[in-house]
Coordinates of C-alpha atoms in Angstrom, one line a residue:
X1053 CA 14.5 -3.8 -32.2
X1054 CA 11.0 -2.7 -32.6
X1055 CA 9.5 -1.1 -29.5
X1056 CA 5.9 -1.0 -28.4
X1057 CA 6.3 2.7 -27.6
X1058 CA 8.7 5.4 -28.5
X1059 CA 7.9 7.0 -25.2
X1060 CA 6.2 5.2 -22.3
X1061 CA 5.0 7.4 -19.4
X1062 CA 4.3 6.0 -16.0
X1063 CA 1.7 8.2 -14.3
X1064 CA -1.0 10.5 -15.6
X1065 CA -0.5 13.4 -13.2
X1066 CA 0.5 16.9 -14.3
X1067 CA 4.0 15.8 -15.3
X1068 CA 2.8 12.8 -17.3
X1069 CA 0.0 14.8 -18.9
X1070 CA 2.2 17.7 -20.1
X1071 CA 4.9 15.3 -21.3
X1072 CA 2.3 13.5 -23.5
X1073 CA 0.7 16.8 -24.6
X1074 CA 4.0 18.2 -25.8
X1075 CA 4.9 14.9 -27.6
X1076 CA 1.5 14.6 -29.2
X1077 CA 1.5 18.1 -30.7
X1078 CA 4.8 17.5 -32.4
X1079 CA 4.9 16.3 -36.0
X1080 CA 7.0 13.3 -35.4
X1081 CA 4.1 10.8 -35.0
X1082 CA 5.7 9.2 -32.0
X1083 CA 3.9 6.2 -30.4
X1084 CA 3.2 7.3 -26.8
X1085 CA 1.7 5.3 -24.0
X1086 CA 0.6 6.5 -20.6
X1087 CA 0.1 3.9 -17.8
X1088 CA -1.9 5.1 -14.7
X1089 CA -2.7 3.3 -11.5
X1090 CA -6.1 5.1 -11.1
X1091 CA -9.1 5.7 -13.3
X1092 CA -10.0 8.0 -16.2
X1093 CA -11.0 11.5 -15.1
X1094 CA -14.8 10.9 -15.5
X1095 CA -14.6 7.7 -13.5
X1096 CA -12.9 9.3 -10.5
X1097 CA -15.3 9.7 -7.7
X1098 CA -14.7 9.7 -3.9
X1099 CA -17.4 7.7 -2.1
X1100 CA -17.7 10.3 0.7
X1101 CA -21.0 12.0 0.2
X1102 CA -21.5 13.5 3.6
X1103 CA -24.6 11.5 4.2
X1104 CA -24.3 7.7 3.8
X1105 CA -20.5 7.9 3.8
X1106 CA -19.1 10.6 6.0
X1107 CA -15.4 9.7 6.2
X1108 CA -12.7 7.9 4.3
X1109 CA -13.3 4.2 3.8
X1110 CA -9.8 3.6 2.6
X1111 CA -10.4 2.5 -1.0
X1112 CA -7.6 0.3 -2.4
X1113 CA -6.8 3.0 -5.0
X1114 CA -7.8 6.5 -3.8
X1115 CA -9.8 8.4 -6.4
X1116 CA -8.7 11.7 -5.0
X1117 CA -5.0 10.8 -5.2
X1118 CA -4.8 8.7 -8.3
X1119 CA -6.2 8.8 -11.9
X1120 CA -5.9 11.1 -14.8
X1121 CA -4.8 14.5 -13.4
X1122 CA -3.1 12.9 -10.4
X1123 CA -3.6 14.3 -6.9
X1124 CA -4.0 17.8 -8.6
X1125 CA -7.2 16.9 -10.5
X1126 CA -9.4 17.7 -7.5
X1127 CA -7.1 20.3 -5.9
X1128 CA -8.1 23.9 -6.0
X1129 CA -6.1 24.4 -9.2
X1130 CA -3.5 26.9 -8.0
X1131 CA -0.6 27.3 -10.4
X1132 CA 2.1 29.3 -8.8
X1133 CA 4.5 30.9 -11.3
X1134 CA 7.6 31.3 -9.2
X1135 CA 11.0 29.9 -8.3
X1136 CA 10.8 30.8 -4.7
X1137 CA 8.7 27.7 -3.8
X1138 CA 7.1 24.7 -5.4
X1139 CA 10.4 22.9 -6.2
X1140 CA 13.9 23.3 -7.4
X1141 CA 13.4 22.8 -11.1
X1142 CA 15.4 26.0 -11.7
X1143 CA 18.5 24.3 -10.3
X1144 CA 18.4 21.9 -13.3
X1145 CA 17.2 24.0 -16.2
X1146 CA 17.8 27.6 -15.1
X1147 CA 15.5 30.2 -13.5
X1148 CA 14.5 31.9 -16.7
X1149 CA 13.6 28.8 -18.5
X1150 CA 11.7 27.4 -15.5
X1151 CA 9.5 30.5 -15.4
X1152 CA 9.0 30.5 -19.2
X1153 CA 7.8 26.8 -19.0
X1154 CA 5.4 27.6 -16.2
X1155 CA 3.9 30.5 -18.2
X1156 CA 3.6 28.1 -21.2
X1157 CA 1.7 25.7 -19.0
X1158 CA -0.5 28.5 -17.9
X1159 CA -1.3 29.4 -21.5
X1160 CA -2.3 25.8 -22.2
X1161 CA -4.6 25.8 -19.2
X1162 CA -6.2 29.0 -20.4
X1163 CA -6.7 27.7 -23.9
X1164 CA -8.4 24.5 -22.5
X1165 CA -11.1 26.1 -20.4
X1166 CA -9.3 28.2 -17.9
X1167 CA -9.9 31.5 -19.7
X1168 CA -11.3 34.2 -17.5
X1169 CA -9.7 33.0 -14.3
X1170 CA -7.7 35.5 -12.4
X1171 CA -3.9 35.8 -12.1
X1172 CA -2.9 37.2 -8.8
X1173 CA 0.5 38.6 -7.9
X1174 CA 2.4 39.4 -4.7
X1175 CA 4.5 42.1 -6.5
X1176 CA 4.2 45.7 -5.1
X1177 CA 1.8 44.8 -2.4
X1178 CA 1.7 46.6 1.0
X1179 CA 1.0 43.3 2.6
X1180 CA 4.6 42.3 2.2
X1181 CA 5.7 45.3 4.4
X1182 CA 3.0 44.5 7.0
X1183 CA 4.3 41.0 7.2
X1184 CA 7.9 42.1 7.6
X1185 CA 6.9 44.5 10.4
X1186 CA 5.5 41.5 12.3
X1187 CA 8.4 39.0 11.7
X1188 CA 6.6 37.3 8.8
X1189 CA 8.0 36.9 5.2
X1190 CA 5.7 36.9 2.2
X1191 CA 7.2 35.0 -0.8
X1192 CA 6.9 36.4 -4.3
X1193 CA 4.8 34.7 -6.9
X1194 CA 2.1 35.0 -9.6
X1195 CA -0.8 32.7 -8.8
X1196 CA -3.3 31.5 -11.3
X1197 CA -6.4 30.2 -9.5
X1198 CA -8.5 27.9 -11.6
X1199 CA -10.6 26.5 -8.8
X1200 CA -11.4 22.8 -8.3
X1201 CA -14.3 23.0 -10.8
X1202 CA -12.5 24.8 -13.6
X1203 CA -9.4 22.7 -13.0
X1204 CA -11.5 19.6 -13.7
X1205 CA -12.8 21.2 -16.9
X1206 CA -9.3 22.0 -18.1
X1207 CA -8.1 18.5 -17.4
X1208 CA -11.1 17.0 -19.2
X1209 CA -10.5 19.2 -22.3
X1210 CA -6.8 18.2 -22.4
X1211 CA -7.7 14.6 -22.1
X1212 CA -10.3 14.9 -24.9
X1213 CA -7.5 16.3 -27.2
X1214 CA -5.0 13.6 -26.2
X1215 CA -7.1 10.4 -26.1
X1216 CA -6.9 9.7 -29.9
X1217 CA -3.2 10.6 -30.1
X1218 CA -1.9 8.8 -27.0
X1219 CA -2.6 5.3 -25.6
X1220 CA -4.0 5.6 -22.1
X1221 CA -3.9 2.5 -19.9
X1222 CA -6.0 3.2 -16.7
X1223 CA -6.3 0.9 -13.7
X1224 CA -2.9 -0.4 -14.6
X1225 CA -0.2 -0.5 -11.9
X1226 CA 3.4 -0.8 -13.0
X1227 CA 5.3 -3.4 -11.0
X1228 CA 8.8 -3.1 -12.5
X1229 CA 11.0 -1.4 -15.0
X1230 CA 14.0 -3.2 -16.5
X1231 CA 16.8 -1.9 -18.8
X1232 CA 17.3 -3.7 -22.1
X1233 CA 19.4 -2.9 -25.1
X1234 CA 18.3 0.4 -26.5
X1235 CA 15.4 0.9 -24.1
X1236 CA 13.3 -0.5 -21.4
X1237 CA 10.8 -3.3 -20.5
X1238 CA 7.9 -2.2 -18.3
X1239 CA 5.9 -4.8 -16.5
X1240 CA 2.3 -4.3 -15.1
X1241 CA 0.9 -6.0 -12.1
X1242 CA -1.5 -7.7 -14.6
X1243 CA 1.4 -9.7 -16.0
X1244 CA 1.7 -7.7 -19.2
X1245 CA 5.1 -6.5 -20.6
X1246 CA 5.7 -3.4 -22.8
X1247 CA 8.9 -2.2 -24.4
X1248 CA 9.9 1.4 -25.0
X1249 CA 12.8 3.4 -26.3
X1250 CA 12.3 6.2 -23.7
X1251 CA 10.6 5.8 -20.3
X1252 CA 9.4 8.8 -18.3
X1253 CA 8.4 8.2 -14.7
X1254 CA 6.0 10.7 -13.2
X1255 CA 4.3 8.9 -10.2
X1256 CA 3.8 11.9 -7.8
X1257 CA 4.3 11.9 -4.1
X1258 CA 2.0 8.9 -3.6
X1259 CA 4.4 6.8 -5.6
X1260 CA 7.3 7.5 -3.4
X1261 CA 7.7 3.9 -2.1
X1262 CA 7.4 2.4 -5.5
X1263 CA 9.9 4.9 -6.9
X1264 CA 12.4 3.9 -4.3
X1265 CA 12.2 0.2 -5.4
X1266 CA 12.8 1.2 -9.0
X1267 CA 15.9 3.3 -8.1
X1268 CA 17.2 0.4 -6.1
X1269 CA 16.7 -2.1 -8.9
X1270 CA 18.3 0.1 -11.5
X1271 CA 21.1 1.3 -9.3
X1272 CA 20.0 5.0 -9.4
X1273 CA 21.4 7.1 -6.6
X1274 CA 19.0 8.9 -4.3
X1275 CA 19.2 11.1 -1.2
X1276 CA 16.8 11.7 1.6
X1277 CA 14.3 14.5 1.3
X1278 CA 12.1 16.2 3.8
X1279 CA 8.6 15.7 5.1
X1280 CA 6.2 18.5 6.0
X1281 CA 4.0 18.0 9.1
X1282 CA 1.3 20.3 10.4
X1283 CA -2.4 21.1 10.6
X1284 CA -5.0 22.6 8.4
X1285 CA -6.5 25.8 9.9
X1286 CA -10.1 26.7 9.2
X1287 CA -11.6 30.1 10.2
X1288 CA -14.1 32.7 9.0
X1289 CA -13.3 33.8 5.4
X1290 CA -13.6 37.4 6.5
X1291 CA -10.6 37.0 8.9
X1292 CA -8.2 36.5 6.0
X1293 CA -10.1 38.4 3.3
X1294 CA -7.6 41.3 3.3
X1295 CA -4.9 38.8 2.1
X1296 CA -7.0 36.5 -0.1
X1297 CA -8.9 39.3 -1.9
X1298 CA -5.7 40.8 -3.1
X1299 CA -3.3 37.8 -3.3
X1300 CA -5.6 34.7 -3.1
X1301 CA -2.6 32.5 -2.2
X1302 CA -0.2 34.0 0.2
X1303 CA 2.9 31.9 1.0
X1304 CA 4.1 33.3 4.4
X1305 CA 7.1 32.0 6.3
X1306 CA 7.8 32.5 10.0
X1307 CA 10.9 31.7 12.1
X1308 CA 9.9 30.6 15.5
X1309 CA 11.5 32.3 18.5
X1310 CA 11.6 29.2 20.6
X1311 CA 13.4 26.8 18.3
X1312 CA 14.1 28.9 15.2
X1313 CA 12.2 26.5 13.1
X1314 CA 10.5 27.7 9.9
X1315 CA 6.7 27.4 9.8
X1316 CA 4.9 28.3 6.5
X1317 CA 1.4 28.7 5.2
X1318 CA 0.5 26.4 2.3
X1319 CA -2.5 25.8 0.0
X1320 CA -4.8 28.6 1.0
X1321 CA -8.5 28.1 0.1
X1322 CA -10.7 31.2 0.4
X1323 CA -14.4 30.2 0.9
X1324 CA -13.2 26.6 0.6
X1325 CA -13.7 23.2 2.2
X1326 CA -11.5 20.9 4.1
X1327 CA -11.2 17.3 2.7
X1328 CA -9.7 13.9 3.4
X1329 CA -6.8 12.4 1.5
X1330 CA -5.8 8.7 1.4
X1331 CA -2.0 8.2 0.8
X1332 CA -0.9 4.5 1.0
X1333 CA -3.8 3.7 3.3
X1334 CA -3.2 6.7 5.6
X1335 CA -5.9 9.3 5.9
X1336 CA -4.6 12.9 6.1
X1337 CA -6.2 16.3 5.5
X1338 CA -6.2 18.8 2.7
X1339 CA -8.3 21.7 1.3
X1340 CA -10.2 22.6 -1.8
X1341 CA -11.8 25.8 -3.2
X1342 CA -14.1 26.5 -6.1
X1343 CA -14.3 29.2 -8.7
X1344 CA -18.1 28.9 -8.8
X1345 CA -19.5 31.4 -6.2
X1346 CA -22.4 29.0 -5.6
X1347 CA -20.0 26.4 -4.1
X1348 CA -18.3 28.9 -1.8
X1349 CA -18.5 28.5 2.0
X1350 CA -18.2 31.1 4.7
X1351 CA -14.8 29.6 5.7
X1352 CA -11.2 29.9 4.5
X1353 CA -8.7 27.1 5.2
X1354 CA -4.9 26.8 4.8
X1355 CA -2.2 24.5 6.1
X1356 CA 0.6 25.4 8.6
X1357 CA 3.5 23.2 8.0
X1358 CA 6.9 22.5 9.5
X1359 CA 9.6 20.8 7.4
X1360 CA 11.7 18.1 9.0
X1361 CA 14.9 16.8 7.5
X1362 CA 16.8 13.8 8.7
X1363 CA 20.3 12.5 8.2
X1364 CA 22.3 9.9 10.1
X1365 CA 21.4 7.6 11.6
X1366 CA 17.7 8.0 10.6
X1367 CA 16.9 8.9 7.0
X1368 CA 13.3 7.8 6.5
X1369 CA 11.6 11.2 6.5
X1370 CA 8.4 9.8 4.9
X1371 CA 8.3 7.0 7.5
X1372 CA 8.4 9.5 10.3
X1373 CA 5.5 11.5 8.8
X1374 CA 3.5 8.3 8.2
X1375 CA 3.9 7.2 11.8
X1376 CA 2.5 10.5 13.0
X1377 CA -0.4 10.3 10.6
X1378 CA -1.1 6.7 11.6
X1379 CA -1.3 7.8 15.3
X1380 CA -3.9 10.4 14.3
X1381 CA -5.8 7.7 12.4
X1382 CA -5.5 5.4 15.5
X1383 CA -6.9 8.0 17.9
X1384 CA -9.5 9.6 15.7
X1385 CA -10.4 6.9 13.2
X1386 CA -9.1 9.4 10.6
X1387 CA -8.7 13.1 10.8
X1388 CA -8.9 14.9 14.2
X1389 CA -10.3 18.4 14.7
X1390 CA -9.7 20.6 17.6
X1391 CA -10.6 24.2 18.6
X1392 CA -7.6 26.4 19.0
X1393 CA -8.9 27.6 22.4
X1394 CA -9.1 24.0 23.6
X1395 CA -5.6 23.3 22.3
X1396 CA -3.9 26.2 24.2
X1397 CA -5.9 25.3 27.3
X1398 CA -4.6 21.8 27.2
X1399 CA -8.0 20.0 26.8
X1400 CA -9.4 17.9 24.0
X1401 CA -12.3 19.1 21.9
X1402 CA -15.6 17.3 22.2
X1403 CA -18.7 16.9 20.0
X1404 CA -20.5 19.4 22.3
X1405 CA -17.7 22.0 22.0
X1406 CA -17.5 21.6 18.2
X1407 CA -21.3 21.9 17.9
X1408 CA -21.3 25.2 20.0
X1409 CA -18.3 26.6 18.0
X1410 CA -18.8 29.8 16.0
X1411 CA -16.9 28.3 13.1
X1412 CA -18.8 25.4 11.5
X1413 CA -16.4 22.7 10.3
X1414 CA -16.7 21.8 6.6
X1415 CA -15.2 18.3 7.2
X1416 CA -16.8 15.6 9.4
X1417 CA -13.7 14.9 11.6
X1418 CA -13.3 13.4 15.0
X1419 CA -13.0 15.9 17.9
X1420 CA -9.9 15.2 19.8
X1421 CA -6.5 16.4 21.1
X1422 CA -3.8 17.1 18.6
X1423 CA -1.2 17.4 21.4
X1424 CA -1.4 13.6 21.7
X1425 CA -0.4 13.2 18.0
X1426 CA 1.9 16.0 16.9
X1427 CA 5.4 16.3 18.4
X1428 CA 5.7 19.1 20.9
X1429 CA 8.3 21.0 19.0
X1430 CA 6.2 21.1 15.8
X1431 CA 3.0 21.9 17.7
X1432 CA 4.7 24.7 19.6
X1433 CA 5.9 26.2 16.3
X1434 CA 2.3 26.0 14.9
X1435 CA 0.8 27.8 17.9
X1436 CA 3.5 30.5 17.7
X1437 CA 2.8 31.0 14.0
X1438 CA -1.0 31.4 14.7
X1439 CA -0.3 34.2 17.1
X1440 CA 2.1 35.8 14.6
X1441 CA -0.6 35.6 11.9
X1442 CA -3.1 37.1 14.3
X1443 CA -1.1 40.4 14.1
X1444 CA -1.7 40.7 10.3
X1445 CA -5.1 39.0 10.2
X1446 CA -6.7 39.7 13.6
X1447 CA -9.0 36.8 14.6
X1448 CA -6.7 34.1 13.5
X1449 CA -5.9 33.2 17.1
X1450 CA -9.6 33.2 18.2
X1451 CA -10.7 30.3 20.4
X1452 CA -13.1 29.2 17.7
X1453 CA -10.5 28.7 15.0
X1454 CA -10.4 25.0 14.0
X1455 CA -7.3 22.9 13.5
X1456 CA -7.4 19.6 11.6
X1457 CA -4.7 17.1 11.9
X1458 CA -2.7 15.8 10.6
X1459 CA -1.6 17.4 7.4
X1460 CA 1.4 15.6 6.0
X1461 CA 3.2 16.4 2.7
X1462 CA 5.3 13.5 1.7
X1463 CA 8.2 14.1 -0.6
X1464 CA 10.0 11.6 -2.7
X1465 CA 13.7 11.1 -2.0
X1466 CA 15.6 13.2 -4.5
X1467 CA 16.6 11.1 -7.5
X1468 CA 20.0 11.8 -9.0
X1469 CA 19.3 13.5 -12.3
X1470 CA 21.3 15.4 -14.9
X1471 CA 20.2 18.8 -16.4
X1472 CA 17.9 16.9 -18.7
X1473 CA 16.1 15.3 -15.7
X1474 CA 17.6 12.0 -17.1
X1475 CA 18.9 9.3 -14.8
X1476 CA 22.3 7.6 -15.2
X1477 CA 20.3 5.1 -17.3
X1478 CA 20.1 6.8 -20.7
X1479 CA 16.5 7.2 -21.9
X1480 CA 15.0 6.9 -18.4
X1481 CA 13.7 10.2 -17.0
X1482 CA 12.1 11.0 -13.7
X1483 CA 9.9 14.1 -13.4
X1484 CA 7.2 15.8 -11.3
X1485 CA 6.9 15.4 -7.6
X1486 CA 8.0 11.8 -7.8
X1487 CA 11.5 13.0 -8.6
X1488 CA 11.8 15.1 -5.4
X1489 CA 12.6 18.0 -7.7
X1490 CA 9.1 19.5 -7.9
X1491 CA 6.5 20.1 -5.3
X1492 CA 3.7 21.8 -7.1
X1493 CA 1.3 21.6 -10.1
X1494 CA 3.2 24.3 -12.1
X1495 CA 6.7 22.9 -11.5
X1496 CA 5.6 19.3 -12.2
X1497 CA 3.8 20.4 -15.4
X1498 CA 6.8 22.4 -16.5
X1499 CA 9.1 19.5 -16.0
X1500 CA 7.0 17.3 -18.3
X1501 CA 7.2 19.9 -21.1
X1502 CA 10.9 20.2 -20.6
X1503 CA 11.6 16.5 -20.8
X1504 CA 9.3 16.0 -23.8
X1505 CA 11.2 18.7 -25.7
X1506 CA 14.5 17.1 -24.9
X1507 CA 13.2 13.7 -26.1
X1508 CA 12.1 15.3 -29.3
X1509 CA 15.5 16.8 -29.8
X1510 CA 17.2 13.4 -29.3
X1511 CA 15.0 11.8 -32.0
X1512 CA 15.7 14.4 -34.7

């Protein structure tokens, strides 16, 4: 049977991009197609301009979350080279190979416009000891910070190299994947059908619900994953400068005294901005930062997250996170912002209090009361973590520190995969954050390279 594509990739996020990159640079002249729900990189533009449009208008397809580059295209471009966080890819391919692939991805980024950006490291830092002395744990990693602006340039250069070697289908949602003899049929919502010998699914976290339907239809086993729920903290950049100047991204974990829950910092953005995200029609909060000094703000922002796992009888972790985010949207019309001083005093923030605050918010959010949205156990852990961070970064627990809610990190259920990231259906691979295996740009990109190389080996 003649197939339309040797390899058909669903999703043009980091996993899909690096799968197609590795296939395209081989000498096998494979026919590769990439199908993406969103737009091409240069067509992706969020309508929020801060003037006419100040908050999320819930576009049918979010330009921040979907399109070439995936949700990572407009992120702050942090590539963490580590096995300590960002996913469990190493459990499938080994720790050494996982790190080697992440470094390979870093080399590609550098050669496509990322040269000159700084590589930070937590190795041999005195900050680790300071954290331990205060009940905090700094995780080990090397961190390449591209910045939102340079990250965009890198993605654009990679696309320019690929566009004549790979068929890109933008604004094309995939409705179904069916197994046929020797390969797969892939159906679009436009009513089109394409056949392929190998199919690589890389739909990211925003494709979690769709991925679940595919697994059900193809009888692929899955298991429930976690959901991360928390807030985004914004404070003066100088408060965290001791950490960010040396480490840039510091992943710090704290075990709460009250419940012994783990609270962690995530996605730190020195001199950055707080932004909206739209996932399946739910508005949540995130953060960006830029390499260009002219785009720097006086604030630093980062997330504080608590992971929740569920088993019997309730298994829908993402559904739980969505319900909390929807409550925030219901009360605030989107994202809620609250002064830390107001939160600990048990009162809601108002427009007047935000206007008088010494920290000026970088996102137009609705002043409110996060205690009406976030479950008490989670909120207690976040408050306890803020006081713990105040010991290593004095000023973190100031009244004027801003908390935006909610921040939710949705994780796909973990798809049952073998060591090649292949499902029980031969020739069907699931990679990136959509697999539940990776949770970061570096891990997702590395998984794409790994699967591409495996496919090339099978076609020798």
